[in-house]
Each structure stands twice: as structure tokens, then as C-alpha cells.
């Protein structure tokens, strides 16, 4: 090819990439909940690849796509959200996160099933619909209790696993059309559940239209979302990435639900995913009286400054400081010849490493229990993922605890690593090092 032709071809390639980029990412002008456009700019993480975009080492793109990640707060309804939207097909139609089989999560899912049975008054034969049902682990507990279950999840690979395990599941995004379809094919649901998926939804109104279509007149909507109070107060900035469009408080959820004839009747703070909130809502017409905890949590959010600007700006300042602290600590250890690896390869870990500018020079590998991630490279940083067995055969000096939401369970499980002189770096709320001695000290302090 002549030089001029090559330049033309390069320009065409660049144009096509721009067009692909435009299809993939869109600037969000109006608040996803209230439609307002008075924004407080909180923080920008620059442009990053998608947090769950694990790469095959044999097919690493030369120009790995990266998308802007900016956070704003709507000054009207106080929704914290990201200012861009990414094509949901690209994010969720093939998914690598599988509901963890950890003790913490297993106990939590049991708790959620019991809570829902009690609060929704579920009997055998009642219909339970779960959005974002993953491989059906939560629904299996309702099935054991005699309820009829249907899962709806956009990840075809996970829906296949769920169906193979006998959990009826549909590969689709839940929304107005899907809610109506489930109502037509299965009847009305006594319980609609959405655990850890609501934050991922771009068009929350469409999803609530779907809930309205399928929820029985006396039915209960139960959603579980990471709680904004925990995110802000515990510096959980690594939970901010493209998959998570919104970061919810009760204040904002109440307003969102009200637009769909729903109101929050109960809520419970739970420990999973760094601190989440289980929110129970019913149709206003069902006549359920809200429990006092709902007003108490709204008051807590006000008291913590979530209805003002300053709490968010202080969070942004702390985030910059902690990011720099984690990066410097790991770079310093690596420069002193210490071997550092990541513990877990969660989406928030791939985000944290990108934000801190850490790569394979500092982090040798990440150990993760998820077979779908083994042998892959982390998006952006290209750090390899190994199985825990591989990692155990040649452990590092330090593990950067990327799956910090399982800290207690992991530190208990890895007693041997600590006893052999290994250490954990826990990155948030403030970076700190955990050794066998410090575990013993904090145990002694607690008794
Ligand atoms: O919202 C989301 C939530 C619910 O789950 C998503 N957008 C994706 C995902 O977030 P995550 O990837 O940060 O989730 P986890 O559950 O914090 O991921 C933990 C990771 O650590 C998993 O890949 C499994 C791994 N792990 C491990 O290697 N050893 C976990 C435990 C408990 C362990 O002992
Ligand atoms: Zn708003």
C-alpha cells in the first residue's frame, strides 16, 4: 500500500473506532431519577477500561478501549451517579461475576430468603421473580421453600447455568416489556427481588414500570444495594466504575419509588459488599405502614451531610489521598524487592489498580477463586489471574486485599500465609498492613 493509502486506511480505522466509541458511551445530561440537570461535580477518574473486561492473553487489543468515568451528584434528588452511560449489552450480556460461594454470602442469602418469606408472607406456590438472578443461587432457596421462581438476567452464560441447575431463568434485561411478559406467562409475583443489581440499571424508571406490571397488589419489592452512607464514610471509591450507574440512599430511592406508586415500608442495613441496604417497598394502595427505621435512615443521611455538597467534596479529597497512599505503599514495597500480589480479582479491584496506576511491575498476579477469571488478564493493567492453588504454591510477601469486603473471612482462611510471615495490605478506608501479630493484637483487644 502507498503511504497516502495507508494514511487514508488509518484515518478510516480511527473514524470507525470513534463511531464504535460513540455507540458504546453516552453523556448523561439529566438525572436518572428526577430528570434534573443541576449537578455537583464530585470526582473524575479519567478514562478507564471496563472493570469486568477481563482479557484473553492471546487476544489483547493493541488499543484497549477506555471510557470516561466521572461522578456527579444531582442537587435536586441527591442521586450520586456516573455522568456517562455504557451500552448495557457490552457490560452485561456475558458476565464473569458469579455469586460467591463464601460463608458470608451463603449466610446472607439465607437471611434474605427468611426475611422475604416473613415480610412478604410467602406461601408455597407463590411466585418469586428475581431480576439480576445470576446463576440462581438465591432463587434456589425460595424453590426449596416451595415457591415458584423465575429469574431474569441479561447474562446468557449465567442464565444457562441457572437453567441447567433447574432454576427457571430468562436471558433478558428486566424492564416494562419483560415484567409484562412474566406476568402473562407466570402470573403476578408476591415478591420481586433485585439483589445487588439496581445500581447497574441505566433506565430505572423502565425497570420500575416492569415491577408495576408484575407485582401483585399486596406484593413486596425487595432490593439490595450498596449503601451510599458506607460508600462515602468508608472511602469505597473503588466501587465506582462503569457498571455502577447509581449509588443510592433511602432519600433518593423514596423519591424514585414514589413516581411508581410505591413506598418504602422497611429497610435493613447489612454487611455484604462493604455495607448494603435491603429496601422493602410495596404499592401505596396496599396500605402497609412504613416502619420507623425508614424515617430514621433518612434522618441519618441528612445528619451525615448527604443532602449537602460538602460530604461529597470531602469524600473526593479523601479518595485522592487514599489512592496516592495505596499506590505509594505498593510501589515502595516493590522497589524494596518485596513480592506483592492481589488477593481476589473483583471488579472493584481492577478499578482500584487502574486508579492507583499499579501494573504487573508492582503486582505479580491476582489470586481468585472464580474459574471464569483464571488465565485471564485484568483489564487495563494486564495483571494475570491465577487460581488460589497456583498462588499457594509460590505465595508473595504481601497480598493487596482487593476483595476487602470479605476481609474477615479471608484473613481467617489465610492464617497459614500470615503465620508464615505473609502480610495483607488492606487498602480502605485507609491503607494499613495486617500481619499475624496485628491479627492477634486486635483479637486480644476484642476479648
Ligand atoms: O455489583 C457488583 C457486585 C455485586 O459483584 C458487580 N458489579 C460485580 C461484583 O463486584 P465484585 O467483582 O467487586 O464482587 P466481589 O464479590 O467482591 O468479588 C470478590 C472476588 O474475590 C471474586 O472474584 C471471588 C474472589 N474471592 C477470592 O478469590 N477468594 C472471594 C473470596 C471470598 C475468597 O476467599
Ligand atoms: Zn435527580
Coordinates of C-alpha atoms and ligand atoms in Angstrom, one line a residue:
X1 CA 0.0 0.0 0.0
X2 CA 1.2 3.5 -0.8
X3 CA 1.8 5.9 2.2
X4 CA -1.1 8.0 1.3
X5 CA -3.4 5.0 1.1
X6 CA -2.1 3.8 4.4
X7 CA -2.9 7.2 6.0
X8 CA -6.4 7.0 4.5
X9 CA -6.9 3.5 5.9
X10 CA -5.6 4.6 9.3
X11 CA -8.0 7.6 9.3
X12 CA -10.9 5.3 8.3
X13 CA -9.9 2.9 11.2
X14 CA -9.8 5.9 13.6
X15 CA -13.2 7.1 12.3
X16 CA -14.7 3.6 12.8
X17 CA -13.2 3.5 16.3
X18 CA -14.8 6.9 17.1
X19 CA -18.1 5.6 15.8
X20 CA -17.8 2.4 17.9
X21 CA -17.0 4.6 20.9
X22 CA -20.0 6.8 20.3
X23 CA -22.2 3.7 20.2
X24 CA -20.7 2.4 23.4
X25 CA -20.7 5.6 25.5
X26 CA -23.2 8.4 26.0
X27 CA -23.0 11.5 28.2
X28 CA -25.9 11.7 30.7
X29 CA -27.3 15.2 30.8
X30 CA -30.3 14.6 33.0
X31 CA -30.5 12.8 36.4
X32 CA -31.6 9.2 36.0
X33 CA -34.1 9.5 38.9
X34 CA -35.6 13.0 38.7
X35 CA -34.6 14.3 35.3
X36 CA -32.9 17.4 36.8
X37 CA -29.7 18.9 35.5
X38 CA -28.2 20.8 38.4
X39 CA -25.1 18.8 39.0
X40 CA -22.4 18.9 41.6
X41 CA -19.1 17.6 40.1
X42 CA -17.6 15.2 42.6
X43 CA -14.6 13.5 41.1
X44 CA -13.2 12.2 37.7
X45 CA -11.2 9.0 37.4
X46 CA -10.2 9.9 33.9
X47 CA -10.8 7.2 31.2
X48 CA -10.6 3.5 32.2
X49 CA -11.3 0.2 30.6
X50 CA -14.4 -1.7 31.8
X51 CA -13.8 -3.2 35.3
X52 CA -15.0 -6.7 34.3
X53 CA -13.5 -6.7 30.9
X54 CA -11.0 -9.5 31.6
X55 CA -8.7 -10.2 28.6
X56 CA -7.6 -13.3 26.9
X57 CA -3.7 -13.1 26.9
X58 CA -3.8 -14.4 23.3
X59 CA -6.1 -11.6 22.1
X60 CA -5.0 -8.4 23.9
X61 CA -6.2 -5.5 21.8
X62 CA -3.5 -3.0 20.7
X63 CA -5.7 -0.1 21.7
X64 CA -7.7 -1.3 24.7
X65 CA -10.9 0.8 24.8
X66 CA -11.2 3.1 27.8
X67 CA -14.3 5.1 28.7
X68 CA -14.6 8.3 30.8
X69 CA -15.6 7.8 34.5
X70 CA -16.9 10.9 36.1
X71 CA -19.1 11.2 39.2
X72 CA -21.7 13.8 39.9
X73 CA -24.5 14.4 42.4
X74 CA -27.9 15.7 41.4
X75 CA -28.6 18.7 43.5
X76 CA -32.3 18.1 43.3
X77 CA -32.9 14.4 44.3
X78 CA -29.3 13.8 45.6
X79 CA -28.7 10.8 43.4
X80 CA -24.9 10.2 43.1
X81 CA -24.2 8.7 39.7
X82 CA -21.7 8.5 36.9
X83 CA -22.1 11.0 34.1
X84 CA -21.7 8.6 31.2
X85 CA -23.7 5.5 30.2
X86 CA -22.1 2.5 28.6
X87 CA -24.0 0.2 26.3
X88 CA -25.6 -2.4 28.7
X89 CA -25.1 -5.2 26.2
X90 CA -21.4 -4.7 26.4
X91 CA -21.4 -4.7 30.1
X92 CA -23.8 -7.5 31.0
X93 CA -24.6 -9.9 28.2
X94 CA -21.6 -12.1 29.1
X95 CA -20.7 -11.8 32.8
X96 CA -17.8 -13.1 34.8
X97 CA -19.1 -12.3 38.3
X98 CA -20.7 -15.4 39.8
X99 CA -22.5 -15.2 43.1
X100 CA -19.6 -16.0 45.5
X101 CA -19.9 -19.2 47.5
X102 CA -18.3 -17.6 50.5
X103 CA -19.6 -18.3 54.0
X104 CA -20.5 -14.6 54.4
X105 CA -22.6 -14.7 51.2
X106 CA -24.2 -18.0 51.9
X107 CA -25.4 -16.9 55.3
X108 CA -26.6 -13.6 53.9
X109 CA -28.6 -15.2 51.1
X110 CA -30.3 -17.5 53.7
X111 CA -31.1 -14.4 55.8
X112 CA -32.6 -12.6 52.7
X113 CA -34.8 -15.7 51.9
X114 CA -36.1 -15.9 55.5
X115 CA -36.6 -12.1 55.7
X116 CA -38.6 -12.1 52.4
X117 CA -40.7 -15.1 53.3
X118 CA -41.6 -13.3 56.6
X119 CA -42.2 -9.8 55.3
X120 CA -43.9 -10.8 52.0
X121 CA -45.9 -13.5 53.8
X122 CA -44.9 -16.1 51.2
X123 CA -46.7 -19.4 51.0
X124 CA -45.9 -22.5 48.9
X125 CA -46.8 -21.9 45.3
X126 CA -46.4 -18.1 45.5
X127 CA -44.4 -16.6 42.6
X128 CA -41.0 -15.0 43.3
X129 CA -39.4 -13.1 40.5
X130 CA -35.7 -12.1 40.7
X131 CA -34.0 -9.6 38.5
X132 CA -30.2 -9.9 38.1
X133 CA -30.6 -13.6 39.3
X134 CA -27.1 -14.6 38.2
X135 CA -26.8 -18.4 38.4
X136 CA -29.9 -18.7 40.6
X137 CA -28.2 -19.3 44.0
X138 CA -30.7 -17.0 45.8
X139 CA -33.8 -18.3 43.9
X140 CA -32.8 -21.9 44.8
X141 CA -33.6 -21.1 48.5
X142 CA -37.1 -20.0 47.6
X143 CA -37.6 -23.1 45.5
X144 CA -36.6 -25.2 48.4
X145 CA -39.3 -23.4 50.4
X146 CA -42.0 -24.4 47.8
X147 CA -42.3 -21.1 46.0
X148 CA -42.4 -20.9 42.2
X149 CA -39.4 -18.9 40.9
X150 CA -38.4 -17.1 37.8
X151 CA -35.1 -15.4 37.3
X152 CA -34.4 -12.6 34.7
X153 CA -30.8 -11.8 34.0
X154 CA -29.1 -10.4 30.9
X155 CA -26.0 -12.7 31.1
X156 CA -26.7 -15.6 28.7
X157 CA -23.8 -17.6 30.1
X158 CA -25.1 -17.4 33.7
X159 CA -28.8 -18.0 32.7
X160 CA -27.7 -21.2 31.0
X161 CA -26.0 -22.4 34.3
X162 CA -29.2 -21.5 36.2
X163 CA -31.5 -23.4 33.9
X164 CA -29.1 -26.4 33.9
X165 CA -29.4 -26.4 37.7
X166 CA -33.2 -26.4 37.5
X167 CA -33.8 -22.7 38.2
X168 CA -36.2 -21.3 35.5
X169 CA -34.4 -18.2 34.2
X170 CA -34.8 -15.9 31.2
X171 CA -31.9 -14.2 29.5
X172 CA -33.1 -10.6 29.2
X173 CA -32.9 -7.2 30.7
X174 CA -35.8 -6.8 33.2
X175 CA -38.0 -3.8 32.2
X176 CA -41.5 -2.9 31.3
X177 CA -41.8 -5.4 28.5
X178 CA -40.2 -8.3 30.5
X179 CA -42.3 -7.5 33.6
X180 CA -45.5 -7.7 31.4
X181 CA -44.3 -10.9 29.8
X182 CA -43.5 -12.6 33.1
X183 CA -47.0 -11.6 34.4
X184 CA -48.6 -13.0 31.4
X185 CA -46.7 -16.3 31.4
X186 CA -46.4 -17.0 35.2
X187 CA -48.9 -14.7 36.9
X188 CA -48.4 -12.0 39.5
X189 CA -45.5 -12.0 41.9
X190 CA -45.9 -11.9 45.6
X191 CA -42.2 -11.0 45.7
X192 CA -40.0 -9.1 43.2
X193 CA -36.4 -9.3 44.3
X194 CA -33.3 -7.4 43.0
X195 CA -30.1 -8.1 44.9
X196 CA -27.1 -6.0 44.0
X197 CA -28.4 -5.2 40.5
X198 CA -30.3 -1.9 41.0
X199 CA -27.2 0.2 40.9
X200 CA -26.4 -1.2 37.5
X201 CA -29.6 -0.1 35.8
X202 CA -29.5 2.8 33.4
X203 CA -33.2 3.3 32.9
X204 CA -34.5 2.8 36.5
X205 CA -38.0 4.0 35.5
X206 CA -38.4 1.4 32.9
X207 CA -37.4 -1.3 35.4
X208 CA -40.0 0.0 37.9
X209 CA -42.6 0.0 35.1
X210 CA -41.8 -3.7 34.9
X211 CA -42.2 -4.1 38.6
X212 CA -45.6 -2.4 38.5
X213 CA -46.6 -4.8 35.7
X214 CA -45.8 -8.0 37.6
X215 CA -46.1 -7.1 41.3
X216 CA -49.3 -8.5 43.0
X217 CA -51.5 -5.8 44.6
X218 CA -50.2 -6.9 48.1
X219 CA -46.8 -7.9 46.8
X220 CA -43.4 -6.8 48.1
X221 CA -40.5 -5.3 46.1
X222 CA -37.2 -6.0 47.8
X223 CA -33.9 -4.5 46.5
X224 CA -30.5 -4.7 48.0
X225 CA -28.0 -2.0 47.0
X226 CA -24.6 -0.9 48.3
X227 CA -25.5 1.9 50.8
X228 CA -24.3 5.4 50.0
X229 CA -23.6 6.1 53.6
X230 CA -21.0 3.3 53.7
X231 CA -19.5 4.2 50.4
X232 CA -18.9 7.8 51.4
X233 CA -17.8 7.2 55.0
X234 CA -15.5 4.2 54.3
X235 CA -13.9 5.7 51.2
X236 CA -15.2 2.9 49.0
X237 CA -14.2 4.8 45.8
X238 CA -13.2 1.5 44.0
X239 CA -16.9 0.5 43.9
X240 CA -17.3 3.4 41.4
X241 CA -16.9 2.0 37.9
X242 CA -19.0 1.9 34.7
X243 CA -21.2 -1.0 35.7
X244 CA -22.5 1.0 38.6
X245 CA -24.6 3.8 37.2
X246 CA -26.1 4.9 40.6
X247 CA -25.2 5.0 44.3
X248 CA -28.3 5.0 46.3
X249 CA -29.6 6.5 49.6
X250 CA -33.1 6.0 51.1
X251 CA -33.7 9.6 50.4
X252 CA -33.3 9.2 46.7
X253 CA -35.0 5.8 46.5
X254 CA -38.1 7.1 48.2
X255 CA -38.5 9.7 45.6
X256 CA -37.8 7.2 42.8
X257 CA -40.4 4.7 44.1
X258 CA -43.0 7.4 44.7
X259 CA -43.0 8.1 40.9
X260 CA -44.3 4.5 40.5
X261 CA -46.9 4.3 43.2
X262 CA -44.6 2.5 45.6
X263 CA -43.3 3.5 49.0
X264 CA -40.6 2.1 51.3
X265 CA -42.1 0.2 54.2
X266 CA -39.0 -1.2 55.8
X267 CA -35.2 -1.3 55.4
X268 CA -32.3 -3.1 57.0
X269 CA -28.5 -2.4 56.9
X270 CA -26.5 -5.5 56.1
X271 CA -22.7 -6.2 55.9
X272 CA -22.3 -7.6 52.4
X273 CA -20.4 -5.7 49.7
X274 CA -18.9 -3.4 52.2
X275 CA -22.3 -2.3 53.7
X276 CA -25.5 -2.5 51.8
X277 CA -29.1 -1.7 52.5
X278 CA -32.1 -4.0 51.9
X279 CA -35.1 -1.9 51.0
X280 CA -38.6 -3.2 51.1
X281 CA -41.3 -1.4 49.2
X282 CA -45.0 -2.0 48.5
X283 CA -47.7 -0.4 46.4
X284 CA -49.0 2.7 48.3
X285 CA -52.5 1.3 47.7
X286 CA -51.6 -1.9 49.7
X287 CA -51.9 0.2 52.9
X288 CA -48.8 -1.0 54.6
X289 CA -47.4 1.4 57.2
X290 CA -43.7 2.3 56.9
X291 CA -41.6 1.1 59.9
X292 CA -39.9 3.8 61.9
X293 CA -36.5 2.7 60.6
X294 CA -37.3 4.4 57.2
X295 CA -37.6 7.9 58.7
X296 CA -34.6 7.2 60.9
X297 CA -32.4 6.3 57.9
X298 CA -33.5 9.5 56.1
X299 CA -32.5 11.5 59.2
X300 CA -29.1 9.7 59.3
X301 CA -28.4 10.6 55.7
X302 CA -29.2 14.2 56.4
X303 CA -27.1 14.2 59.6
X304 CA -24.1 12.7 57.6
X305 CA -24.4 15.6 55.1
X306 CA -25.6 13.5 52.1
X307 CA -28.2 16.2 51.3
X308 CA -25.5 18.9 51.2
X309 CA -22.5 19.3 48.8
X310 CA -19.6 19.2 51.3
X311 CA -19.8 15.5 52.2
X312 CA -19.2 14.6 48.6
X313 CA -16.4 17.0 48.1
X314 CA -14.7 15.8 51.3
X315 CA -15.1 12.2 50.0
X316 CA -13.4 13.2 46.8
X317 CA -10.4 14.7 48.7
X318 CA -10.1 11.6 50.9
X319 CA -10.3 9.4 47.7
X320 CA -7.3 11.3 46.1
X321 CA -5.3 10.9 49.3
X322 CA -6.1 7.2 49.8
X323 CA -5.4 6.4 46.1
X324 CA -2.0 8.1 46.4
X325 CA -1.3 6.3 49.7
X326 CA -2.0 2.8 48.3
X327 CA 0.0 3.5 45.2
X328 CA 3.0 4.8 47.1
X329 CA 2.9 2.0 49.6
X330 CA 2.9 -0.8 47.0
X331 CA 5.5 1.0 44.8
X332 CA 7.7 1.4 47.8
X333 CA 7.4 -2.3 48.7
X334 CA 8.1 -3.4 45.1
X335 CA 11.1 -1.1 44.9
X336 CA 12.5 -2.8 48.1
X337 CA 12.3 -6.2 46.3
X338 CA 9.1 -7.4 48.0
X339 CA 6.7 -9.6 46.0
X340 CA 3.2 -8.2 46.0
X341 CA 0.1 -9.9 44.6
X342 CA -3.6 -9.1 44.6
X343 CA -6.0 -11.1 46.7
X344 CA -9.1 -11.6 44.6
X345 CA -9.7 -10.1 41.2
X346 CA -13.1 -8.4 41.9
X347 CA -14.3 -5.7 39.6
X348 CA -13.6 -3.1 42.3
X349 CA -10.0 -4.5 42.4
X350 CA -9.5 -4.0 38.7
X351 CA -10.8 -0.5 39.2
X352 CA -8.6 0.3 42.2
X353 CA -5.4 -0.9 40.4
X354 CA -6.2 1.3 37.4
X355 CA -7.0 4.3 39.6
X356 CA -3.7 3.8 41.5
X357 CA -1.7 3.3 38.4
X358 CA -0.4 -0.1 39.6
X359 CA 0.5 -2.8 37.0
X360 CA 2.4 -6.0 36.5
X361 CA 5.7 -4.3 37.6
X362 CA 4.3 -4.0 41.1
X363 CA 1.6 -6.6 41.3
X364 CA 2.8 -10.0 40.1
X365 CA -0.6 -11.7 39.8
X366 CA -4.1 -11.8 41.4
X367 CA -5.3 -14.9 43.1
X368 CA -9.1 -15.5 42.6
X369 CA -11.4 -18.4 43.2
X370 CA -13.6 -17.8 40.0
X371 CA -12.7 -20.3 37.3
X372 CA -14.0 -18.0 34.6
X373 CA -11.2 -15.5 35.5
X374 CA -8.3 -18.0 35.6
X375 CA -5.6 -17.5 33.0
X376 CA -7.1 -14.1 32.0
X377 CA -5.5 -10.7 32.3
X378 CA -7.0 -7.8 34.3
X379 CA -8.5 -5.1 32.2
X380 CA -6.2 -2.1 31.8
X381 CA -3.4 -3.2 34.0
X382 CA -2.9 -6.7 32.3
X383 CA -2.0 -8.4 35.6
X384 CA -2.5 -12.2 35.2
X385 CA -5.2 -14.0 37.3
X386 CA -4.1 -17.3 39.0
X387 CA -6.1 -19.9 40.9
X388 CA -5.6 -20.0 44.7
X389 CA -3.9 -23.4 44.3
X390 CA -1.3 -21.8 41.8
X391 CA -0.9 -18.9 44.1
X392 CA -0.4 -21.0 47.2
X393 CA 2.5 -22.9 45.5
X394 CA 4.5 -19.7 45.4
X395 CA 3.0 -17.1 47.7
X396 CA 4.0 -13.4 47.6
X397 CA 5.3 -11.4 50.6
X398 CA 2.3 -9.2 50.6
X399 CA -1.3 -9.6 49.3
X400 CA -3.1 -6.4 48.4
X401 CA -6.6 -7.3 49.6
X402 CA -8.7 -6.3 46.6
X403 CA -11.7 -8.3 47.9
X404 CA -11.7 -6.2 51.1
X405 CA -15.4 -6.8 51.6
X406 CA -14.5 -10.4 52.6
X407 CA -11.6 -9.3 54.8
X408 CA -12.6 -11.1 58.0
X409 CA -13.3 -14.4 56.2
X410 CA -10.2 -14.2 54.0
X411 CA -7.8 -13.3 56.9
X412 CA -9.3 -16.2 58.9
X413 CA -8.9 -18.6 55.9
X414 CA -5.3 -17.4 55.2
X415 CA -4.0 -17.9 58.7
X416 CA -1.2 -20.1 57.4
X417 CA 0.0 -17.4 55.0
X418 CA 0.2 -14.9 57.9
X419 CA 1.9 -17.4 60.2
X420 CA 4.5 -18.0 57.6
X421 CA 5.3 -14.2 57.7
X422 CA 3.0 -13.1 54.9
X423 CA 1.1 -9.8 55.2
X424 CA -2.1 -8.2 53.8
X425 CA -2.4 -4.6 52.7
X426 CA -6.0 -3.6 53.3
X427 CA -6.5 -0.5 51.0
X428 CA -9.5 1.2 52.5
X429 CA -10.9 3.1 54.4
X430 CA -7.2 3.9 55.0
X431 CA -4.3 1.8 53.8
X432 CA -3.0 -0.5 56.6
X433 CA -0.8 -3.6 56.9
X434 CA -2.1 -6.7 58.6
X435 CA 0.3 -9.3 60.0
X436 CA -0.1 -12.3 62.2
X437 CA 0.9 -10.1 65.2
X438 CA -1.7 -7.4 64.4
X439 CA -4.4 -10.0 64.0
X440 CA -3.5 -11.4 67.4
X441 CA -3.5 -7.9 68.9
X442 CA -6.9 -7.0 67.6
X443 CA -8.3 -10.3 68.7
X444 CA -6.9 -9.7 72.2
X445 CA -8.4 -6.2 72.2
X446 CA -11.8 -7.6 71.3
X447 CA -12.0 -10.1 74.1
Ligands
LIG1 O1 -22.2 -5.0 41.9 C1 -21.5 -5.9 41.7 C2 -21.3 -7.0 42.7 C3 -22.5 -7.3 43.4 O2 -20.5 -8.0 42.4 C4 -20.7 -6.1 40.4 N1 -20.7 -5.0 39.6 C5 -19.7 -7.1 40.3 C6 -19.4 -7.8 41.6 O3 -18.5 -7.0 42.3 P1 -17.1 -7.5 42.7 O4 -16.5 -8.2 41.5 O5 -16.3 -6.4 43.3 O6 -17.6 -8.7 43.7 P2 -17.0 -9.4 44.9 O7 -18.0 -10.4 45.4 O8 -16.5 -8.5 46.0 O9 -15.8 -10.2 44.3 C7 -14.9 -11.0 45.1 C8 -13.9 -11.6 44.2 O10 -12.9 -12.2 45.0 C9 -14.5 -12.7 43.3 O11 -13.9 -12.7 42.1 C10 -14.1 -14.0 44.1 C11 -12.9 -13.6 44.8 N2 -12.6 -14.3 46.1 C12 -11.5 -15.0 46.3 O12 -10.7 -15.1 45.4 N3 -11.3 -15.6 47.5 C13 -13.6 -14.1 47.1 C14 -13.4 -14.7 48.3 C15 -14.4 -14.6 49.4 C16 -12.2 -15.5 48.5 O13 -12.0 -16.1 49.6
LIG2 ZN1 -32.1 13.9 40.5

